[in-house]
Tab-separated table of C-alpha atoms in Angstrom:
chain	number	residue	atom	x	y	z
A	1	MET	CA	54.189	72.786	7.156
A	2	LYS	CA	56.179	75.975	7.526
A	3	LYS	CA	56.654	77.364	11.002
A	4	LYS	CA	54.206	80.162	11.632
A	5	ILE	CA	55.046	83.486	13.213
A	6	VAL	CA	53.414	83.989	16.590
A	7	ALA	CA	52.212	87.557	16.851
A	8	ILE	CA	52.146	88.726	20.450
A	9	LEU	CA	48.994	90.777	20.299
A	10	MET	CA	49.549	94.335	21.496
A	11	THR	CA	47.178	96.650	23.332
A	12	GLY	CA	44.388	97.741	21.049
A	13	VAL	CA	44.687	94.847	18.602
A	14	PHE	CA	42.554	92.748	20.880
A	15	ALA	CA	39.813	95.366	21.218
A	16	ALA	CA	36.650	93.812	22.547
A	17	GLY	CA	38.644	90.607	22.951
A	18	MET	CA	39.039	89.995	19.205
A	19	THR	CA	41.852	90.155	16.680
A	20	ALA	CA	41.411	92.042	13.442
A	21	GLY	CA	42.521	88.907	11.574
A	22	MET	CA	39.455	86.984	12.652
A	23	ALA	CA	37.040	88.860	10.399
A	24	GLN	CA	33.900	86.873	11.040
A	25	ALA	CA	34.440	86.809	14.792
A	26	ALA	CA	35.265	90.516	14.818
A	27	GLU	CA	31.879	91.354	13.343
A	28	GLU	CA	30.164	89.740	16.312
A	29	PRO	CA	29.786	92.008	19.359
A	30	ALA	CA	31.254	90.399	22.459
A	31	SER	CA	27.853	90.166	24.104
A	32	GLU	CA	26.538	88.130	21.153
A	33	LEU	CA	29.285	85.524	21.035
A	34	LYS	CA	27.709	82.274	22.130
A	35	GLY	CA	27.488	78.573	21.468
A	36	GLU	CA	29.586	75.465	21.973
A	37	VAL	CA	33.246	75.269	20.914
A	38	TYR	CA	34.881	71.844	20.764
A	39	VAL	CA	38.601	72.041	21.496
A	40	PHE	CA	40.866	68.974	21.265
A	41	ILE	CA	43.970	69.513	23.393
A	42	ALA	CA	47.118	67.517	24.124
A	43	ALA	CA	46.935	66.108	27.655
A	44	SER	CA	49.947	68.171	28.748
A	45	LEU	CA	47.958	71.361	28.121
A	46	ASN	CA	45.064	70.458	30.390
A	47	ASN	CA	45.919	72.486	33.505
A	48	ALA	CA	46.840	75.655	31.644
A	49	MET	CA	43.794	75.436	29.385
A	50	GLU	CA	41.413	75.154	32.320
A	51	GLU	CA	42.633	78.511	33.625
A	52	ILE	CA	42.522	80.033	30.146
A	53	GLN	CA	38.941	78.878	29.753
A	54	LYS	CA	37.944	80.639	32.978
A	55	ASN	CA	39.614	83.866	31.820
A	56	PHE	CA	37.995	83.676	28.397
A	57	ASN	CA	34.558	83.092	29.902
A	58	GLU	CA	34.894	86.233	31.993
A	59	GLN	CA	34.772	88.106	28.686
A	60	TYR	CA	32.432	85.748	26.854
A	61	PRO	CA	30.180	83.989	29.378
A	62	ASP	CA	27.830	82.592	26.732
A	63	VAL	CA	30.537	80.568	24.972
A	64	GLU	CA	30.871	77.021	26.279
A	65	ILE	CA	34.359	75.598	25.736
A	66	LEU	CA	34.265	71.792	25.625
A	67	TYR	CA	37.696	70.187	26.000
A	68	ASN	CA	38.769	66.743	24.896
A	69	ALA	CA	42.224	66.078	26.393
A	70	ASP	CA	44.291	63.074	25.310
A	71	SER	CA	47.429	62.186	23.371
A	72	SER	CA	47.769	64.097	20.111
A	73	GLY	CA	47.792	60.854	18.136
A	74	THR	CA	44.510	59.731	19.681
A	75	LEU	CA	42.944	63.135	19.042
A	76	GLN	CA	44.113	63.066	15.433
A	77	THR	CA	42.444	59.699	14.934
A	78	GLN	CA	39.193	60.915	16.508
A	79	ILE	CA	39.127	63.913	14.166
A	80	GLU	CA	39.804	61.674	11.170
A	81	GLU	CA	36.933	59.430	12.259
A	82	GLY	CA	34.517	62.348	12.297
A	83	SER	CA	34.420	63.522	15.921
A	84	ARG	CA	33.168	67.065	16.189
A	85	CYS	CA	36.078	69.460	16.677
A	86	ASP	CA	36.592	73.187	16.072
A	87	ILE	CA	40.182	73.676	17.304
A	88	PHE	CA	43.067	71.211	17.541
A	89	PHE	CA	45.956	72.018	19.899
A	90	SER	CA	48.640	69.383	19.386
A	91	ALA	CA	51.832	68.571	21.299
A	92	ALA	CA	53.713	67.980	18.028
A	93	THR	CA	53.640	69.227	14.450
A	94	LYS	CA	53.333	65.722	12.963
A	95	GLN	CA	49.673	65.250	13.872
A	96	MET	CA	48.712	68.762	12.784
A	97	ASP	CA	50.589	68.419	9.486
A	98	THR	CA	48.724	65.199	8.734
A	99	LEU	CA	45.332	66.791	9.340
A	100	VAL	CA	46.310	69.727	7.105
A	101	GLU	CA	47.363	67.317	4.332
A	102	GLU	CA	44.053	65.481	4.685
A	103	GLY	CA	42.104	68.729	4.375
A	104	LEU	CA	40.680	68.461	7.882
A	105	ALA	CA	42.638	71.365	9.424
A	106	ASP	CA	42.884	74.855	7.908
A	107	GLU	CA	46.580	75.525	7.268
A	108	SER	CA	46.014	79.293	7.070
A	109	THR	CA	44.997	79.316	10.749
A	110	VAL	CA	47.764	77.049	12.102
A	111	VAL	CA	50.277	78.672	14.434
A	112	ASP	CA	53.234	77.048	16.201
A	113	LEU	CA	52.350	78.635	19.526
A	114	LEU	CA	54.354	77.032	22.350
A	115	GLU	CA	57.531	75.122	23.178
A	116	ASN	CA	58.149	72.554	25.903
A	117	LYS	CA	61.022	70.450	27.268
A	118	VAL	CA	61.372	66.684	27.675
A	119	VAL	CA	62.544	65.624	31.142
A	120	LEU	CA	63.419	62.497	33.091
A	121	ILE	CA	61.628	62.217	36.438
A	122	LYS	CA	61.414	60.034	39.538
A	123	PRO	CA	58.970	59.923	42.478
A	124	ALA	CA	59.645	62.631	45.068
A	125	GLY	CA	62.125	61.203	47.543
A	126	GLY	CA	62.455	58.042	45.481
A	127	GLU	CA	65.671	56.025	45.375
A	128	THR	CA	67.375	55.480	42.004
A	129	LYS	CA	70.869	55.115	40.585
A	130	VAL	CA	69.787	57.036	37.514
A	131	THR	CA	71.386	60.475	37.258
A	132	GLY	CA	70.431	61.320	33.687
A	133	PHE	CA	69.485	60.001	30.269
A	134	ASP	CA	72.946	58.504	29.805
A	135	ASN	CA	72.423	55.878	32.523
A	136	ILE	CA	68.638	55.545	32.378
A	137	THR	CA	68.992	51.794	31.790
A	138	ASP	CA	70.192	51.414	35.394
A	139	ALA	CA	66.541	51.776	36.431
A	140	ALA	CA	64.549	48.649	37.244
A	141	ASN	CA	61.667	49.917	35.132
A	142	LEU	CA	60.567	52.880	33.043
A	143	ALA	CA	57.260	54.679	32.474
A	144	LEU	CA	57.096	55.718	28.829
A	145	ALA	CA	54.320	56.987	26.570
A	146	GLY	CA	53.368	54.920	23.530
A	147	GLU	CA	54.829	55.423	20.068
A	148	SER	CA	51.757	57.326	18.825
A	149	VAL	CA	52.097	59.865	21.657
A	150	PRO	CA	54.332	62.887	20.931
A	151	VAL	CA	56.304	62.678	24.191
A	152	GLY	CA	56.837	58.977	23.494
A	153	GLN	CA	58.055	59.809	19.999
A	154	TYR	CA	60.416	62.464	21.356
A	155	ALA	CA	61.774	60.010	23.951
A	156	ARG	CA	62.467	57.370	21.313
A	157	GLU	CA	64.201	59.948	19.138
A	158	ILE	CA	66.433	60.819	22.104
A	159	PHE	CA	67.248	57.156	22.756
A	160	THR	CA	67.972	56.532	19.073
A	161	ASN	CA	70.278	59.535	18.781
A	162	MET	CA	72.074	58.467	21.967
A	163	GLY	CA	72.505	54.945	20.577
A	164	ILE	CA	70.667	53.243	23.445
A	165	ILE	CA	67.300	52.414	21.870
A	166	ASP	CA	67.990	48.642	21.905
A	167	GLN	CA	68.865	48.703	25.613
A	168	ILE	CA	65.725	50.726	26.349
A	169	GLU	CA	63.510	48.263	24.493
A	170	ALA	CA	64.974	45.453	26.613
A	171	MET	CA	63.854	47.203	29.822
A	172	GLU	CA	60.656	46.639	31.767
A	173	ILE	CA	58.469	49.396	30.325
A	174	ASN	CA	55.102	50.591	31.579
A	175	GLU	CA	53.643	52.117	28.428
A	176	GLY	CA	51.082	54.885	28.957
A	177	LYS	CA	48.476	55.919	26.403
A	178	ASN	CA	49.277	59.581	27.103
A	179	VAL	CA	51.636	61.720	29.160
A	180	THR	CA	49.135	61.954	32.023
A	181	GLU	CA	49.315	58.199	32.578
A	182	VAL	CA	53.120	58.287	32.587
A	183	LEU	CA	53.119	61.118	35.109
A	184	ALA	CA	50.681	59.238	37.353
A	185	ALA	CA	52.744	56.040	37.196
A	186	VAL	CA	55.836	57.855	38.456
A	187	SER	CA	54.127	60.126	40.989
A	188	GLU	CA	52.380	57.111	42.534
A	189	GLY	CA	55.676	55.225	42.743
A	190	SER	CA	54.662	52.477	40.308
A	191	ASN	CA	57.775	53.150	38.246
A	192	GLU	CA	61.304	54.110	39.234
A	193	VAL	CA	61.674	56.724	36.481
A	194	GLY	CA	59.655	58.127	33.597
A	195	ILE	CA	59.768	60.623	30.768
A	196	VAL	CA	57.319	63.516	30.553
A	197	TYR	CA	57.248	67.193	29.634
A	198	ALA	CA	58.744	69.763	31.984
A	199	THR	CA	55.297	71.336	32.363
A	200	ASP	CA	53.800	68.052	33.566
A	201	ALA	CA	56.523	67.623	36.164
A	202	ALA	CA	55.961	71.190	37.349
A	203	SER	CA	52.229	70.527	37.776
A	204	VAL	CA	52.928	67.943	40.511
A	205	ALA	CA	56.222	69.313	41.858
A	206	ASP	CA	55.426	67.896	45.310
A	207	GLN	CA	55.096	64.377	43.909
A	208	VAL	CA	57.921	64.048	41.370
A	209	GLU	CA	61.485	65.300	40.978
A	210	ILE	CA	63.204	66.176	37.715
A	211	ILE	CA	66.436	64.204	37.342
A	212	SER	CA	67.519	65.952	34.158
A	213	GLU	CA	66.416	67.544	30.895
A	214	ALA	CA	67.004	65.721	27.633
A	215	PRO	CA	70.518	66.366	26.260
A	216	ALA	CA	70.384	69.326	23.885
A	217	ASP	CA	72.034	67.415	21.037
A	218	ALA	CA	69.846	64.320	21.429
A	219	LEU	CA	66.581	65.875	20.288
A	220	GLU	CA	66.655	67.346	16.797
A	221	THR	CA	62.895	67.890	16.656
A	222	PRO	CA	61.702	70.986	18.590
A	223	VAL	CA	58.909	70.251	21.056
A	224	LEU	CA	56.389	72.561	19.404
A	225	TYR	CA	52.666	72.915	20.087
A	226	PRO	CA	50.709	74.000	16.985
A	227	VAL	CA	47.090	75.126	17.204
A	228	GLY	CA	44.593	75.680	14.418
A	229	MET	CA	41.029	75.427	13.181
A	230	VAL	CA	39.438	72.124	12.199
A	231	GLU	CA	36.492	71.876	9.817
A	232	ASP	CA	33.305	71.531	11.867
A	233	LYS	CA	30.340	71.073	9.547
A	234	GLU	CA	27.937	70.968	12.494
A	235	ALA	CA	28.896	74.397	13.842
A	236	SER	CA	26.473	77.293	13.390
A	237	GLU	CA	27.743	80.692	12.234
A	238	GLU	CA	27.625	81.873	15.845
A	239	GLU	CA	29.662	78.884	17.015
A	240	ALA	CA	32.181	79.333	14.195
A	241	ALA	CA	32.636	82.966	15.257
A	242	ALA	CA	33.078	81.890	18.880
A	243	ALA	CA	35.701	79.303	17.863
A	244	GLU	CA	37.640	81.929	15.903
A	245	ALA	CA	37.495	84.244	18.901
A	246	PHE	CA	38.867	81.529	21.180
A	247	LEU	CA	41.687	80.703	18.754
A	248	ALA	CA	42.591	84.388	18.652
A	249	TYR	CA	42.468	84.576	22.447
A	250	LEU	CA	44.932	81.674	22.744
A	251	GLN	CA	47.460	83.858	20.927
A	252	SER	CA	46.874	86.899	23.119
A	253	GLU	CA	49.403	88.240	25.581
A	254	GLU	CA	47.037	87.388	28.434
A	255	ALA	CA	46.824	83.715	27.427
A	256	LEU	CA	50.548	83.418	26.727
A	257	THR	CA	51.234	84.711	30.223
A	258	VAL	CA	49.166	81.843	31.625
A	259	PHE	CA	51.036	79.311	29.498
A	260	GLU	CA	54.336	80.670	30.805
A	261	GLU	CA	53.100	80.299	34.382
A	262	TYR	CA	52.620	76.599	33.649
A	263	GLY	CA	56.130	76.221	32.250
A	264	PHE	CA	55.574	76.632	28.521
A	265	SER	CA	57.597	79.046	26.396
A	266	PRO	CA	55.964	81.102	23.627
A	267	TYR	CA	57.428	80.095	20.275
A	268	THR	CA	58.702	83.170	18.468
A	269	ALA	CA	59.862	83.891	14.942
A	270	GLU	CA	63.081	85.390	16.272
A	271	GLU	CA	64.100	82.096	17.875
A	272	ALA	CA	63.295	80.219	14.677
A	273	ALA	CA	65.391	82.660	12.636
A	274	GLU	CA	68.325	82.296	15.029
A	275	ASP	CA	68.111	78.509	14.869
A	276	ALA	CA	67.970	78.599	11.076
A	277	ALA	CA	70.962	80.944	10.936
A	278	GLU	CA	72.955	78.666	13.230
A	279	ASP	CA	72.088	75.612	11.117
A	280	THR	CA	73.094	77.445	7.939
A	281	ALA	CA	76.390	78.564	9.453
A	282	GLU	CA	77.180	75.028	10.623
A	283	ASN	CA	76.351	73.574	7.201
A	284	GLU	CA	78.481	76.179	5.407
A	285	ALA	CA	81.386	75.533	7.776
A	286	ALA	CA	81.136	71.792	7.140
A	287	GLU	CA	81.072	72.365	3.373
A	288	ASP	CA	84.145	74.640	3.586
A	289	GLU	CA	86.057	72.045	5.594
A	290	SER	CA	85.107	69.367	3.064
A	291	ALA	CA	86.234	71.567	0.152
A	292	GLU	CA	89.550	72.317	1.867
A	293	ALA	CA	90.111	68.617	2.500
A	294	ASP	CA	89.438	67.831	-1.172
A	295	THR	CA	91.845	70.552	-2.284
A	296	ALA	CA	94.555	69.281	0.061
A	297	ALA	CA	94.072	65.747	-1.209
A	298	GLU	CA	94.585	66.909	-4.777
């Protein structure tokens, strides 16, 4: 799936709380938006989304937002098994891409909206010899999300790229079914260290301390949060319009400000272009060096 451009909605575009791009929703006066909207969200989004729901309901009090918060892999499976869902907000592109390929998510509505960071944490005031990812195996035990959970997948990618995955697998690991369980295990002192998102650590800053962020060169996959519409055959026209309005609201400047307050960064096209340009420049430089070496050898 190609990375989508996040449009930061300017004043006037969100007249009456709607975007012009959401045609069906735009035809509905704000006072008539109503019904239930089922939104499946990655567990790491829970705190921010609760505040966003309150703000949205100030504009649209007759729309009931029903959240289902869990690991993105679990949510993907529930959608595939037929659970009612209008909007999927994943903590990784993999799960969203799969639903798009299966025809369950509408690719035309999918936006890579947010970015996050992967961090190593310990209980507040806790004792540990660990000073970073490079000596994480000095810990007696580790809280780590399962392999189907995005943060668990990111962590394993880091370990693999650092060449320490075998040593990690030999450790005593407390495997959580989602990032919330990992955070709880560390904050309660059940584990010496753990790996979560920066936003999760910030949500309980009085209970955990960040030891370090993941090394920049150890994580090739950006920690992106895509959001998009899921086919909901049970939704009425009114509910479909309300879901489109909520998806549009998530991309508004007001909502993005809330996400930033919780530690997320809006994902922008400019950053993607810069990253692509850097990758291209590095590849071209490597090719030039290879060509020069071949010429010299001749």
